[in-house]
Structure formats: C-alpha cells, structure tokens
Coordinates of C-alpha atoms in Angstrom, one line a residue:
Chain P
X1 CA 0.0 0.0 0.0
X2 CA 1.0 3.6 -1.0
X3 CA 1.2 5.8 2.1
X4 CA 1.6 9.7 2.0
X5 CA 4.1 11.4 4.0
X6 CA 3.9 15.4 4.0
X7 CA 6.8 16.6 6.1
X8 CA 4.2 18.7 8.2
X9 CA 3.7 15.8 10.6
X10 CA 6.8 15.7 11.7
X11 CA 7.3 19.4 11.9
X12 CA 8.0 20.5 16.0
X13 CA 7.1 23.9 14.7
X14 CA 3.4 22.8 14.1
X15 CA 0.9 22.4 16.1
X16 CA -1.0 19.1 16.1
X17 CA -3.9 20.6 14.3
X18 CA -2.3 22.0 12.0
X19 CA -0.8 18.6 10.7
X20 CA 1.9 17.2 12.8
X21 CA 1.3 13.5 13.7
X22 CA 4.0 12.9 15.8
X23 CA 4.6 13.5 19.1
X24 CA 7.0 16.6 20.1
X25 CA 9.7 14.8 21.4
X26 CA 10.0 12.8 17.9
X27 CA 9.7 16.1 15.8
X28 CA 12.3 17.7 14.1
X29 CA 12.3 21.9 13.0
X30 CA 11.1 22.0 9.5
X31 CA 12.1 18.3 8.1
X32 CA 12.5 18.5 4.2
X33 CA 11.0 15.9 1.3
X34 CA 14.5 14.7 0.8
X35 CA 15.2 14.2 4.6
X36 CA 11.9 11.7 5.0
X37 CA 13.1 10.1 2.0
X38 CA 16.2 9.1 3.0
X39 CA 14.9 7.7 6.5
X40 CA 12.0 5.7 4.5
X41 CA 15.3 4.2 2.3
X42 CA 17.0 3.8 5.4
X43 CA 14.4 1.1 6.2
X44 CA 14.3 -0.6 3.2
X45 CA 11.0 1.0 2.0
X46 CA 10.2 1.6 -2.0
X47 CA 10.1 5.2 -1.1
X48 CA 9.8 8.1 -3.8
X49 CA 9.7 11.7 -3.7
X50 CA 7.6 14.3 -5.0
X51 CA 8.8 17.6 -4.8
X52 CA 6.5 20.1 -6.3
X53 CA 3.4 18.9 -4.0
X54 CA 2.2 21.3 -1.5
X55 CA -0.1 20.1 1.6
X56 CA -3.4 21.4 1.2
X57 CA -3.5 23.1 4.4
X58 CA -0.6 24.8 3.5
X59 CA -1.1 25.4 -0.6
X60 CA 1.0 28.3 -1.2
X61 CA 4.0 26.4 -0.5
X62 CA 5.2 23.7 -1.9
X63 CA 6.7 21.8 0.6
X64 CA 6.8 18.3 -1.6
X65 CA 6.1 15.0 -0.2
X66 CA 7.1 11.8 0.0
X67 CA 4.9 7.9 -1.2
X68 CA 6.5 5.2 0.5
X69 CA 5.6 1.6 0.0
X70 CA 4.1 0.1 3.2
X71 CA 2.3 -2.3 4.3
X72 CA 0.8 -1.8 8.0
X73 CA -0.7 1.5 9.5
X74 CA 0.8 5.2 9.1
X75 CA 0.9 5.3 12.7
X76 CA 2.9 2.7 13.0
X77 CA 5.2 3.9 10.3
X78 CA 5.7 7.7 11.2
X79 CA 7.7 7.1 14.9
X80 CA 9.8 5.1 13.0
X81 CA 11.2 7.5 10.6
X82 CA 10.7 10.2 12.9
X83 CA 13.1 8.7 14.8
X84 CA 15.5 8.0 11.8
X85 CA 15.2 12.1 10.6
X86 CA 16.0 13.3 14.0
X87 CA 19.0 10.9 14.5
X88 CA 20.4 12.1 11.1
X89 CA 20.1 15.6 12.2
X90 CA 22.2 14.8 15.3
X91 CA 25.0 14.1 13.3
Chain M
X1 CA -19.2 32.1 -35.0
X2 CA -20.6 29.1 -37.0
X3 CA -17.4 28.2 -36.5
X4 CA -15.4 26.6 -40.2
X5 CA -17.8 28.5 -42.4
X6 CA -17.3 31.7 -40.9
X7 CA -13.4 31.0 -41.3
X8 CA -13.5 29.5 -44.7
X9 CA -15.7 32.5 -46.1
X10 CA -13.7 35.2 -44.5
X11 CA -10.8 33.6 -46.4
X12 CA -12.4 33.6 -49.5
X13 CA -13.1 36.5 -49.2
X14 CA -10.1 37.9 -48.2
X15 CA -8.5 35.7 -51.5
X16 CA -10.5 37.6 -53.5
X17 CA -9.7 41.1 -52.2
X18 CA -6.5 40.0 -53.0
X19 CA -6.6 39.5 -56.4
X20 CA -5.5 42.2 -58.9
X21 CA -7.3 41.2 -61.7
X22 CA -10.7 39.7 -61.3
X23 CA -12.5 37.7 -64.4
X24 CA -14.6 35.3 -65.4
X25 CA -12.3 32.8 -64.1
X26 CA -11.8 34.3 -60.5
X27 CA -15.5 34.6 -60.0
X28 CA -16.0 31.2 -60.7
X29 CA -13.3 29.9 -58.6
X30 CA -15.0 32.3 -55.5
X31 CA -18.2 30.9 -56.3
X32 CA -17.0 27.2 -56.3
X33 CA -15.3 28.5 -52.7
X34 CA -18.6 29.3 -51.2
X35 CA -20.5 26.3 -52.7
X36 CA -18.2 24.3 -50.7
X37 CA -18.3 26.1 -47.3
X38 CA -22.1 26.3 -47.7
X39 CA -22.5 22.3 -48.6
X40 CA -19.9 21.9 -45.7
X41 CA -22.0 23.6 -43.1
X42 CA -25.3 21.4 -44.4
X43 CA -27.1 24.4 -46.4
X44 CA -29.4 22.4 -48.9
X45 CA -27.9 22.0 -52.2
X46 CA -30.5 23.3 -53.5
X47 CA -30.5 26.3 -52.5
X48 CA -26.6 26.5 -52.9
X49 CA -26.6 26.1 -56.8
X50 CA -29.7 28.9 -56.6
X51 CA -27.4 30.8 -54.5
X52 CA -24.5 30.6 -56.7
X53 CA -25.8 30.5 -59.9
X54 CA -27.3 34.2 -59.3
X55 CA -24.0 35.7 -57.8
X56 CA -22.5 34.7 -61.2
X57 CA -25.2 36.1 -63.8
X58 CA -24.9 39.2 -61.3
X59 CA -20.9 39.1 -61.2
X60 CA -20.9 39.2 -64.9
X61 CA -23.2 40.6 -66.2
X62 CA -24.4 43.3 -64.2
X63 CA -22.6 46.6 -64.5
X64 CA -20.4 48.0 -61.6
X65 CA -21.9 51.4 -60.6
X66 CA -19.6 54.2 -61.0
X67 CA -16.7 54.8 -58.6
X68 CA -17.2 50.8 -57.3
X69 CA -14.0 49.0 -59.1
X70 CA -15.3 45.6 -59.9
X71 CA -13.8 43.6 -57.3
X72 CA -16.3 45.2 -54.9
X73 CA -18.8 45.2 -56.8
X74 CA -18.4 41.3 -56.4
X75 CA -17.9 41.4 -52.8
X76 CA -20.8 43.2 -52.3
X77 CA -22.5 41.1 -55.1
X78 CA -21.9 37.6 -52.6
X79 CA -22.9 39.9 -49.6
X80 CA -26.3 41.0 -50.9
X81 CA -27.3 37.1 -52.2
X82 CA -26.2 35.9 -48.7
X83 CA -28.1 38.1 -47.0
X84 CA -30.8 37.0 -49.2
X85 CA -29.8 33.5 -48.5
X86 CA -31.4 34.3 -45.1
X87 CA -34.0 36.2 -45.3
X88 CA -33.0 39.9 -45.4
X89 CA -35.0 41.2 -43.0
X90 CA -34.7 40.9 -39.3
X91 CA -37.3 40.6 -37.3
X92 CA -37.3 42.7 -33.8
X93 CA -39.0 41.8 -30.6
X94 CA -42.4 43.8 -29.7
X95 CA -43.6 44.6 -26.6
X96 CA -46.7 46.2 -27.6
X97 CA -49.3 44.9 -24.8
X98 CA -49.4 44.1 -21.1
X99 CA -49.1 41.4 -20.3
X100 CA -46.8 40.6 -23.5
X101 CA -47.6 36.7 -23.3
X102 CA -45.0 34.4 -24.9
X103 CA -45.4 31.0 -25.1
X104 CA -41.6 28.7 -25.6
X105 CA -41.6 25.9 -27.4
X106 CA -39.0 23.2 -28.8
X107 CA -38.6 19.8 -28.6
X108 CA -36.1 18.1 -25.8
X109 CA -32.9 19.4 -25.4
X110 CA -32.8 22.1 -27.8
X111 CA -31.9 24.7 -25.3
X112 CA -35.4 26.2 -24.7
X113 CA -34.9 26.5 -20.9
X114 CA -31.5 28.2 -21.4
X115 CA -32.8 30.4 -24.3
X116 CA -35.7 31.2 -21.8
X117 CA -32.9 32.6 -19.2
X118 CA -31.4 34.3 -21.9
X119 CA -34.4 36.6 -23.4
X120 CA -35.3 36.7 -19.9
X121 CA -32.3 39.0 -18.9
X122 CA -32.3 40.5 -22.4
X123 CA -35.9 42.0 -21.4
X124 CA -34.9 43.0 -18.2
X125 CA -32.0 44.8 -20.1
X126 CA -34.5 46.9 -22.0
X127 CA -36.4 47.6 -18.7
X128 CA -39.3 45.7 -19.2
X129 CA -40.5 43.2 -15.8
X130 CA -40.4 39.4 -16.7
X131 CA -42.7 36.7 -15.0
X132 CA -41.1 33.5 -16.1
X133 CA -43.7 30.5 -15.6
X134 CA -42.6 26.8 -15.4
X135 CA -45.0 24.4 -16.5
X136 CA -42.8 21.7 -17.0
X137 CA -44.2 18.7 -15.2
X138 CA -41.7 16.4 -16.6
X139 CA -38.8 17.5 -15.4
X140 CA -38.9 19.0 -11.7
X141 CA -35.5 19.8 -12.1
X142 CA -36.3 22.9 -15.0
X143 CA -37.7 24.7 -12.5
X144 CA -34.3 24.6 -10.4
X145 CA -32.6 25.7 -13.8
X146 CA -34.5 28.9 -14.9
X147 CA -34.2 29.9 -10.7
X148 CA -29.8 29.2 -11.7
X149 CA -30.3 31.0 -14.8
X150 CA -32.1 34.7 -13.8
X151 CA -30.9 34.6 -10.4
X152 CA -29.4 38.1 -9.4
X153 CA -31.3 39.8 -12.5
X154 CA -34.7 40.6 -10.2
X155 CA -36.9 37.8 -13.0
X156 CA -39.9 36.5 -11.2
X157 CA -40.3 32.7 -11.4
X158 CA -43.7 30.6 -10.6
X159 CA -43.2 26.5 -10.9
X160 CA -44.6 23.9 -8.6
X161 CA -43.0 20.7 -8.8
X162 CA -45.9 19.0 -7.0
X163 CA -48.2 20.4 -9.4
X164 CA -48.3 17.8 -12.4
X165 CA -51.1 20.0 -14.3
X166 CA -49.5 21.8 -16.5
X167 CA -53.1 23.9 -17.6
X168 CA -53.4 24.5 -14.0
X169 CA -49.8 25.5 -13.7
X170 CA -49.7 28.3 -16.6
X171 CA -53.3 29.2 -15.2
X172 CA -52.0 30.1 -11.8
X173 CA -49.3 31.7 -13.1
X174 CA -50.6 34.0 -16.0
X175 CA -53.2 35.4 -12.8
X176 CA -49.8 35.8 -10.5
X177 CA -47.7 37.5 -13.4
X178 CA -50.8 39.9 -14.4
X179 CA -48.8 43.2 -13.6
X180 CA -45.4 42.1 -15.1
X181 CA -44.8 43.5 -18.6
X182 CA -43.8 40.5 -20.2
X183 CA -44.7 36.6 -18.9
X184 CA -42.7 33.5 -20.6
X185 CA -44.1 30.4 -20.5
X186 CA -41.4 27.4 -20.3
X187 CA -43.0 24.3 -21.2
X188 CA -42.1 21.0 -20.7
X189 CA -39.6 19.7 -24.2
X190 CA -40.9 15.9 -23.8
X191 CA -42.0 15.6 -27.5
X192 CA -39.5 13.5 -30.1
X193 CA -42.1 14.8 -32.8
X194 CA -43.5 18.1 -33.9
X195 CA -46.8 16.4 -33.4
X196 CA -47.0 15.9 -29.4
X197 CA -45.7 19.6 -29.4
X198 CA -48.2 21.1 -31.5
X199 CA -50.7 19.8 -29.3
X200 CA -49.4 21.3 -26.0
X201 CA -49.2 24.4 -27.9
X202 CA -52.9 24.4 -29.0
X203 CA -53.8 23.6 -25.4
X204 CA -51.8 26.0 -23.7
X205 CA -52.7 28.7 -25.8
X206 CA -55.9 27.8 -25.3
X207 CA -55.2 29.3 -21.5
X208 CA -52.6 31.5 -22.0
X209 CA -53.5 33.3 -24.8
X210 CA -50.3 34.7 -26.2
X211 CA -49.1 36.9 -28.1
X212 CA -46.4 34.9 -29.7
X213 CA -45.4 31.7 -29.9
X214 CA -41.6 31.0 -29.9
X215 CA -40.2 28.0 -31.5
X216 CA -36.3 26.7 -30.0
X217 CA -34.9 25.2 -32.8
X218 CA -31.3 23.5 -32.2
X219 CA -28.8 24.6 -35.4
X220 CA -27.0 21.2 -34.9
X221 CA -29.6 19.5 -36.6
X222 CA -28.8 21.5 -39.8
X223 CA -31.5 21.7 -42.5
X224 CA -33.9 19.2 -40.6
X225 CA -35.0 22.3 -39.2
X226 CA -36.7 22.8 -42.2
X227 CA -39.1 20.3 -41.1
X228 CA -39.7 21.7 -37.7
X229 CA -40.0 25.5 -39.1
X230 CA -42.4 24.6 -41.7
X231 CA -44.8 22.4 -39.1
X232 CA -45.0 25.0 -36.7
X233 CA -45.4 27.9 -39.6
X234 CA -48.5 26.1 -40.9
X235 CA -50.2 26.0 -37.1
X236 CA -49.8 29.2 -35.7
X237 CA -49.1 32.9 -37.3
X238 CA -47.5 33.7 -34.2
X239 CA -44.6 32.3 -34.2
X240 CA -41.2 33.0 -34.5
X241 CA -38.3 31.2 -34.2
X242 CA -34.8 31.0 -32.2
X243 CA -32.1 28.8 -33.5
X244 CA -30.2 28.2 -30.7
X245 CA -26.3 26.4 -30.1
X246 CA -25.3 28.4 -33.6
X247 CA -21.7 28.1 -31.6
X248 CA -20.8 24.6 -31.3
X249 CA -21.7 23.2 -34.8
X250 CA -20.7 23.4 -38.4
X251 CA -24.2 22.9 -39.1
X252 CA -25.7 26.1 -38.0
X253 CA -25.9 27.5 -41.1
X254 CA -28.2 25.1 -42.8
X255 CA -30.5 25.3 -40.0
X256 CA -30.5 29.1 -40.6
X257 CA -31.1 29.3 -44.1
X258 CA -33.8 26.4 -43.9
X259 CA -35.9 28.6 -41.6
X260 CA -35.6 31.7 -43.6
X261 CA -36.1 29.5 -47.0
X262 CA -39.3 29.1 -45.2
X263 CA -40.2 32.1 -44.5
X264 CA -40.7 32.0 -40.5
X265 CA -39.1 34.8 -39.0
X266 CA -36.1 34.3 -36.9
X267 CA -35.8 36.4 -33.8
X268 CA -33.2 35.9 -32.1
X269 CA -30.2 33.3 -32.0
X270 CA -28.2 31.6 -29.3
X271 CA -24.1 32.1 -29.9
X272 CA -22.7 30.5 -26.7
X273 CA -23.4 29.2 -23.7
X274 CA -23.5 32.6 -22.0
X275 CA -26.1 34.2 -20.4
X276 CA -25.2 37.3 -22.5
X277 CA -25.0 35.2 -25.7
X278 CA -28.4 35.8 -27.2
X279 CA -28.5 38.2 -30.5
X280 CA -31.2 39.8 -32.0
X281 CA -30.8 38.4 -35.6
X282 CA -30.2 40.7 -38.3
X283 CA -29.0 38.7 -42.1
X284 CA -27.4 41.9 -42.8
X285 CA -25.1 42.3 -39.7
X286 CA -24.7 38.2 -39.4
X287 CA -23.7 38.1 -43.0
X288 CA -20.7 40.9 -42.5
X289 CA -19.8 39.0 -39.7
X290 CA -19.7 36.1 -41.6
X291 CA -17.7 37.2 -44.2
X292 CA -14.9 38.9 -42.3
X293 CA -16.3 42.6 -43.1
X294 CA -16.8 43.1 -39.1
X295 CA -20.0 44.3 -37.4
X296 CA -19.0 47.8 -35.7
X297 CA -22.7 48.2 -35.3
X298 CA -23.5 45.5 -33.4
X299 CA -20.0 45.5 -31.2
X300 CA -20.8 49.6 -30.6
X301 CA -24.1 49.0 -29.1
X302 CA -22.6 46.5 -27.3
X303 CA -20.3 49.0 -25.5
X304 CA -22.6 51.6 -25.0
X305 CA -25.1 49.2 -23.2
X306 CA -22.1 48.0 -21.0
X307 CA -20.7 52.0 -20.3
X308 CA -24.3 52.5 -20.0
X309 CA -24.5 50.5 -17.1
X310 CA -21.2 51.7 -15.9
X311 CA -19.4 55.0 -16.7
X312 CA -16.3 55.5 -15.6
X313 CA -15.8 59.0 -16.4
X314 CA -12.9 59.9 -14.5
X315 CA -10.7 57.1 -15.8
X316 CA -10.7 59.2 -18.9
X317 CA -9.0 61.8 -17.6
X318 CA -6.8 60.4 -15.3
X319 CA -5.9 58.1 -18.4
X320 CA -5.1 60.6 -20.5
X321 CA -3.0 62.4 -17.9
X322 CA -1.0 59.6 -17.9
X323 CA -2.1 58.7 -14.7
X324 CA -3.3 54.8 -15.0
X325 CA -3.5 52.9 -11.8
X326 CA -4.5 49.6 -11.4
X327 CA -8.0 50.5 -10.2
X328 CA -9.0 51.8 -13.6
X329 CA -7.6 48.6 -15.1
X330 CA -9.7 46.7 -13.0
X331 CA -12.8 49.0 -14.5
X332 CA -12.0 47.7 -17.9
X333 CA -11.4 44.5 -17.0
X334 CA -14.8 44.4 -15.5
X335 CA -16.4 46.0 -18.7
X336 CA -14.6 43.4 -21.1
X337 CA -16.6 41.0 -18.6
X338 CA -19.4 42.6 -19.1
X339 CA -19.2 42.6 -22.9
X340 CA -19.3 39.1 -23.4
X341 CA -16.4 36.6 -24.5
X342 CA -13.5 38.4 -26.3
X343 CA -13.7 35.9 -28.8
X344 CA -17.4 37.5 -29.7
X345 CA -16.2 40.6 -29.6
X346 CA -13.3 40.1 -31.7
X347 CA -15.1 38.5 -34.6
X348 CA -17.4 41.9 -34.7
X349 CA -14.4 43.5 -35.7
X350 CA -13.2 43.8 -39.5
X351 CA -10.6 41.5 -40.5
X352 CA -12.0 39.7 -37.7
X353 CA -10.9 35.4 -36.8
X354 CA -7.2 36.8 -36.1
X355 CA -7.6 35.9 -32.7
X356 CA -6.9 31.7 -32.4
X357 CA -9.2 30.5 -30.5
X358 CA -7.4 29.5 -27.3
X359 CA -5.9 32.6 -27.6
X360 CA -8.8 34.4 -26.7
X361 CA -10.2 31.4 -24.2
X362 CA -6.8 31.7 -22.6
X363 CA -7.3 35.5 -22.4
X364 CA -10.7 35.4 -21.3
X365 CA -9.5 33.6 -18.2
X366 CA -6.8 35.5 -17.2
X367 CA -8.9 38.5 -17.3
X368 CA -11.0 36.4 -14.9
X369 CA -8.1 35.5 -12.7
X370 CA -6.8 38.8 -12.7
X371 CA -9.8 40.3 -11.3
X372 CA -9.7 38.0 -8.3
X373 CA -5.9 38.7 -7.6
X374 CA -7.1 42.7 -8.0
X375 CA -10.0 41.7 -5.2
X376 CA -7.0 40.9 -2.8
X377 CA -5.1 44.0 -3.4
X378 CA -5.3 47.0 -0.5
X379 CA -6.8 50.1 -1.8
X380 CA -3.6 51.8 -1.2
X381 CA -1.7 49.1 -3.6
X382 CA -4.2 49.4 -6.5
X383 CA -3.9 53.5 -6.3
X384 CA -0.5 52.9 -6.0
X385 CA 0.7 49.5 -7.7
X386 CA 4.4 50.7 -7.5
X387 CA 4.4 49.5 -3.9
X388 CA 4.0 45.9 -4.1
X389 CA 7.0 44.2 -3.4
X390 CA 8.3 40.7 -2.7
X391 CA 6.0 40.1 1.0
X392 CA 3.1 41.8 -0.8
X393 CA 3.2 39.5 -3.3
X394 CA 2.9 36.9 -1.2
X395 CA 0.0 37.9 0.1
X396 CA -1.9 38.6 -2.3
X397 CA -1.0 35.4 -3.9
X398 CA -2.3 33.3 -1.2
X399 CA -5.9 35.7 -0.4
X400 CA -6.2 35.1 -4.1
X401 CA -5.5 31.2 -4.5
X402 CA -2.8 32.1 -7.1
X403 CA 0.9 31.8 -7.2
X404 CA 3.5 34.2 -6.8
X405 CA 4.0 34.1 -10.7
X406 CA 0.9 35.3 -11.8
X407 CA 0.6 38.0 -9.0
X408 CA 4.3 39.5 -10.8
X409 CA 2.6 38.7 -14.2
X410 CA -0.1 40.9 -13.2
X411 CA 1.7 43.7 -12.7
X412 CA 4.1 43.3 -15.8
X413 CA 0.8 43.6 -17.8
X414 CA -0.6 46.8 -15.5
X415 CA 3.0 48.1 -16.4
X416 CA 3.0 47.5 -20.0
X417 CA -0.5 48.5 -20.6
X418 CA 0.2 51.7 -18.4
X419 CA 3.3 52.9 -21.3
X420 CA 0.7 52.1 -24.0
X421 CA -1.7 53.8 -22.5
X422 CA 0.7 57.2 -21.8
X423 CA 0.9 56.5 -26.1
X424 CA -2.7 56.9 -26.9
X425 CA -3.3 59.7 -24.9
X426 CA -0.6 61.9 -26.7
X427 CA -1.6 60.5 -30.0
X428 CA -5.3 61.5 -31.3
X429 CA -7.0 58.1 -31.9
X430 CA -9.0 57.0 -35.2
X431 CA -10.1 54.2 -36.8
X432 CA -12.7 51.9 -35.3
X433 CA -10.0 50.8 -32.7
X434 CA -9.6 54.2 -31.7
X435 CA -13.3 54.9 -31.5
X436 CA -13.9 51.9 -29.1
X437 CA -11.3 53.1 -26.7
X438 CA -12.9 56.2 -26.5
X439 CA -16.3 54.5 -25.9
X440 CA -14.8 52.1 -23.3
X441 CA -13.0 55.1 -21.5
X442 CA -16.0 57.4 -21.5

C-alpha cells in the first residue's frame, strides 16, 4: 500500500492541528522531502519523492512530499522514521 | 461564430480582395469557394446552386456602378445574395401589450430552458419586468434551472413541482404574473415529434392566450430544421423562431437558411453558452460578420449598453493624464466582462478570426483570474501599484489562490499597458479601434 508522508507531521514547529502527527519529542524543526526520503530508504522502503506537492492546508508552499511503499498503518510507520530524521540531524 | 464557415468565407473572401485582376475565371473559382463552405456547413444544395448561380449572372453581367472598381462590386454582389440566403429582414422583438404573453416551445434538449434565461435578462436589459412561468411537469428539475439562470437579474419565477397539471400551472401563473410587462411560459420539451408539441401548444394557448409563440430550434440539426419551421409555420401565425447552439456546430448555417427559405421569422439566435450570448438576428449584420467585413454596429451597441451601465468617467482623464493605476484597469477589466467573450467581440471587428481560439479562451480567463488577484489588493496598492513588493506578493497570492508568478505577471501587464496607455493619450486616436477606446474610457 502507497502511504503519503507530508513533512508537516513531523514538523516540531506545528501544532497538532495543523498537521503534525508525531509526538514533540520525535519532531524535528522544519524536516524537508528529501530528509523523510532518506529515512524511508534507510528502512528498506520503496520510497519516492515528490517535490512540487504542496499540503493542502498549506497550498501556497510547496513543501513536496514523499509515497512510501508500506504495508501496516501510518501510525505505526511515522515514529519510526521520525526517529531515523531526528537521528540524522544529530549528526 | 458558426465556427469553419465563418473561417472559410472570410478567407475567400479575403482571397479575393486580394486579387488584382478579377475575371470570369476568379468569380468562378470564388463561387466554387462558397458552394463548398455552404455544402460543408449542411445548407441544402438546392439552394446552394440557386445561390450561386445568381452571384455569377450578377458578377458578370451586371454593370459596376460608377466609382465601385469591380472587385467590390463582387464582394458586395456575394454579400447582398447571402443576406438573401437568409431572409434579409430581421425581425425585432415587440412589446406592444401588457401582459406581452410568450409561449416557448422546442422539442427536448434544444436549449429552450437556457434560451428562456437568456431573453429573460435580455428584457430585463430593456427595462421591461419578466414573469417566467414553469410548467414543466416532466422534469422538476427545469424549474431549479430557470431559478440558476435569472438569479441576481430581479426575474420572477412561478413553478410547482408538485403540481403535475401543466393547464393548472400556466393558469396560476398568468393570474400571478398579471402586472409584469412580459410573462414566458417554459413548457415541458418531452416531445420526439413536432406532433405531441403542437398539441401542448394548442392547449396552452388555449389558456394563455399569447401573443407569440416562440419556436427553440437547435442549429446542430442543420437543414432538418426545415421540417420543424415549416410544421409549426402552418399552425400558428404567431410564431417566430430561435435557432439556438449556432456556436458549437458546423451545421448552423443550414439550420438558418432552412428557416428563412421558409419564410418563418427568426428572432433571435443563441451564440454560446453565456447568459449574454443571445443576439437579436439581423441577415445583414450576421452576414458581415460572416464574411470577415466586421459588425462595428453591433459591437458599438454593445459597448454603450455596457458603459451605460457603468461609466467611468474619471478614468478618462486620469488616463489621459498619464495617470493609470491599477483600479481603472480593474474598470475595464470588468467592462470586457461585461461585454461578453473576447472571442465574440473580436469577430465583430473587421478583418475579424485573427484571434486563435485558445488565444482568446486563454485570455478570457486570465482576465478572470486577474480580477480575483485585484479583489486581494489593499486600496492603497491598487492606487499605487508601485508598492508591491516581494512580502506583498505573497499575500496577495495566497488571499487570491494564485501563485507568486501570476501575481508578478499581473503587474508586468498593469506596467505594459500603463506605457501604451501614456501612447494613446498623446496620440489622437481613429479608426474603429480608436473609437472603441474612446467608448470604453468614456
């Protein structure tokens, strides 16, 4: 199954209703496209990037998103590359 | 308009004008031309090779009157014969009692409801009061249609979609509508056959009592109409006609010339799918058109009943001085709106069909999207358009829905138009194009 990943939901700077999905302590500052899709790749996911999307919420900027291959729930799947964006920004 | 054969006679006769020397040889090769658009766009043959064989006795036999070089005394030779063609005289619309009853018929799906919305706001134009009453039983959802049609132009509408008598409908409503100047009757377009519709005529009239019957006739169905015309001619003298859809299809104009070989005057026609895009029919004026000779008449009027509506005097002199801000674009913006699709407009000027057709769609809509970007400026910025910079942009790109891009195109335009406006008002203007500035700045 294709899921969606906007970067908003794992943006500390938003707020839950305005997209993020993950709790704070998971979040990073303004993750990118690109960031997210190296994670998903990082868990051997069939994950590809679309850069010229823009979350609806958002529309007038186009923040991209990513469609990783997965089979299991989004919630399940979001700590999991949270966790792999915020450990790459440690670095 | 009437799409190929509008395009294919304004070439011929464009090839003509072109021609240095004209004989015996070029006038047939014009007339063989027009034979073919004519055949192409389903006018009977018949009257084609009538058609065709006068222009030639005419072309060569007939003297040119003094002054008139020959070449347009051909021209205006093929202009008189297609004018002819259908019907020469037009046929205007009078209110001359109150209540002005007018029944509408047509058979399913020729556009009678639409055409009804149409003449409805046409009327109201003029200044007369409409009563518009629905007796369509068949179809509940007509009356929801004429409500989507006249809403905002202050049209009364009676319909009862629990009511399935439609005596007892146009009876009710004729006694609600008595003080309106003008009632229309929609009726209900169930009939395949001119028979069934003939008979809800009788009985309705039989009620209403109208003035005039209308017959919708839809101009895809090319000369059949002849069949329609000619039915409804013999049962009632008074009816006229609308041919309706005269936009989409090749075939308009052997639905036109069918009617007026018949004799049944033609009203009005439908040109688009427009509220605005309802014509009084004139052969003379549709024929120019046609032809590529422009209709300055019809394209004048239409300006003056737009500036009538809206005069914006002091963007005259504050254009002239030089001083054009983006508020007085905005005002012609709206008034190009208000005229109707460019594309219309455009073919009522001479040497008109320069304008491709997605040109003009394409400009249509940006008009329209410029507009809405305008509705997000500050009144400060559209006095003063100079100010909008980068974080501007931005915002009126997102309270318009637009990008950045076409907020910056925006202004490139206001810019451009601005220097060619500084032009015209040092230069004196003439020529047609000159005269309908003036009008539109007025």
């Amino acid at each position: 199954m294709n899921l969606i990943i906007w970067p908003t939901y794992l943006d500390s700077r938003k707020s839950r209703s305005e997209g993020r999905r993950v709790p704070l302590e998971y979040a990073v500052e303004s993750p990118t496209a690109s960031e997210i899709l190296r994670a998903a790749r990082k868990l051997q996911l069939e994950a590809s990037m679309e850069s010229d999307r823009a979350y609806p919420p958002s529309w007038w900027e186009s923040s991209g998103r990513v469609v990783v291959e997965y089979n299991g729930k989004k919630s399940e799947l979001l700590p999991k590359i949270a966790r792999l964006v915020r450990s790459s920004r440690k670095r | 308009m009437l799409g190929n054969l509008g395009r294919s006679l304004s070439k011929t006769m464009k090839k003509l004008a072109g021609m240095t020397i004209v004989d015996e040889e070029v006038v047939r090769e014009v007339i063989k031309d027009i034979q073919r658009a004519l055949i192409q766009s389903d006018v009977n043959i018949k009257l084609v090779f009538n058609l065709s064989k006068s222009i030639e006795e005419r072309a060569l036999n007939e003297e040119p009157p003094k002054g008139i070089t020959p070449k347009e005394h051909i021209i205006s030779i093929v202009y008189d014969e297609m004018v002819k063609l259908l019907g020469e005289k037009s046929h205007e619309l009078v209110i001359d009692d109150k209540p002005y009853r007018i029944l509408f018929l047509g058979l399913q799906g020729s556009g009678k409801t639409t055409t009804i919305g149409k003449l409805a706001r046409y009327l109201r134009k003029k200044g007369f009061t409409v009563g518009v009453v629905c007796t369509d039983t068949w179809r509940p959802a007509a009356l929801e249609q004429l409500k989507q049609y006249t809403e905002g132009q202050d049209v009364s509408i009676y319909g009862d979609p629990q009511n399935r008598d439609a005596l007892d409908l146009a009876e009710k409503g004729l006694a609600r509508f008595q003080k309106k100047d003008v009632i229309i009757f929609d009726t209900a377009g169930r009939h395949k056959e001119e028979k069934d519709l003939l008979r809800e005529m009788e009985e309705l009239s039989a009620i209403v009592e109208p003035h005039e019957a209308i017959l919708v006739i839809d101009g895809t169905i090319g000369q059949q109409a002849r069949e329609q015309a000619l039915a409804f001619r013999k049962a009632t003298d008074i009816g006229s006609i609308i041919v309706t859809k005269l936009d989409g299809s090749a075939k308009g104009g052997g639905a036109l010339s069918a009617v007026a070989e018949i004799g049944a005057p033609i009203k009005f026609i439908g040109t688009g799918e427009r509220i605005d895009d309802l014509e009084v029919f004139d052969p003379e004026r549709f024929i120019s058109r046609l032809l590529g000779m422009g209709d300055l008449r019809s394209l004048l009027e239409k300006v003056e009943e737009v500036s009538e509506e809206e005069i914006a005097e002091e963007s005259l002199d504050a254009i002239l001085s030089g001083k054009f801000t983006l508020r007085d674009m905005r005002v012609q913006f709206e008034m190009m709106g208000k005229m109707g699709p460019l594309q219309q407009v455009m073919s009522m000027l001479p040497g008109a069909g320069k304008l491709p057709k997605d040109a003009s769609r394409m400009t249509e809509e940006t008009i329209r999207k410029y507009l809405i970007i305008m509705d997000s400026m500050t009144e400060e910025e559209l006095e003063k358009p100079d100010i909008i910079k980068h974080s501007r942009i931005r915002r009126i790109a997102r309270g318009s829905g637009t990008r950045n891009e076409d907020v910056k195109e925006l202004l490139k335009y206001y810019r451009v138009t601005k220097k060619a406006m500084k032009g015209l008002g040092r230069r004196k203007m003439g020529g047609p194009m000159g005269q309908l500035m003036r009008q539109f700045m007025r």
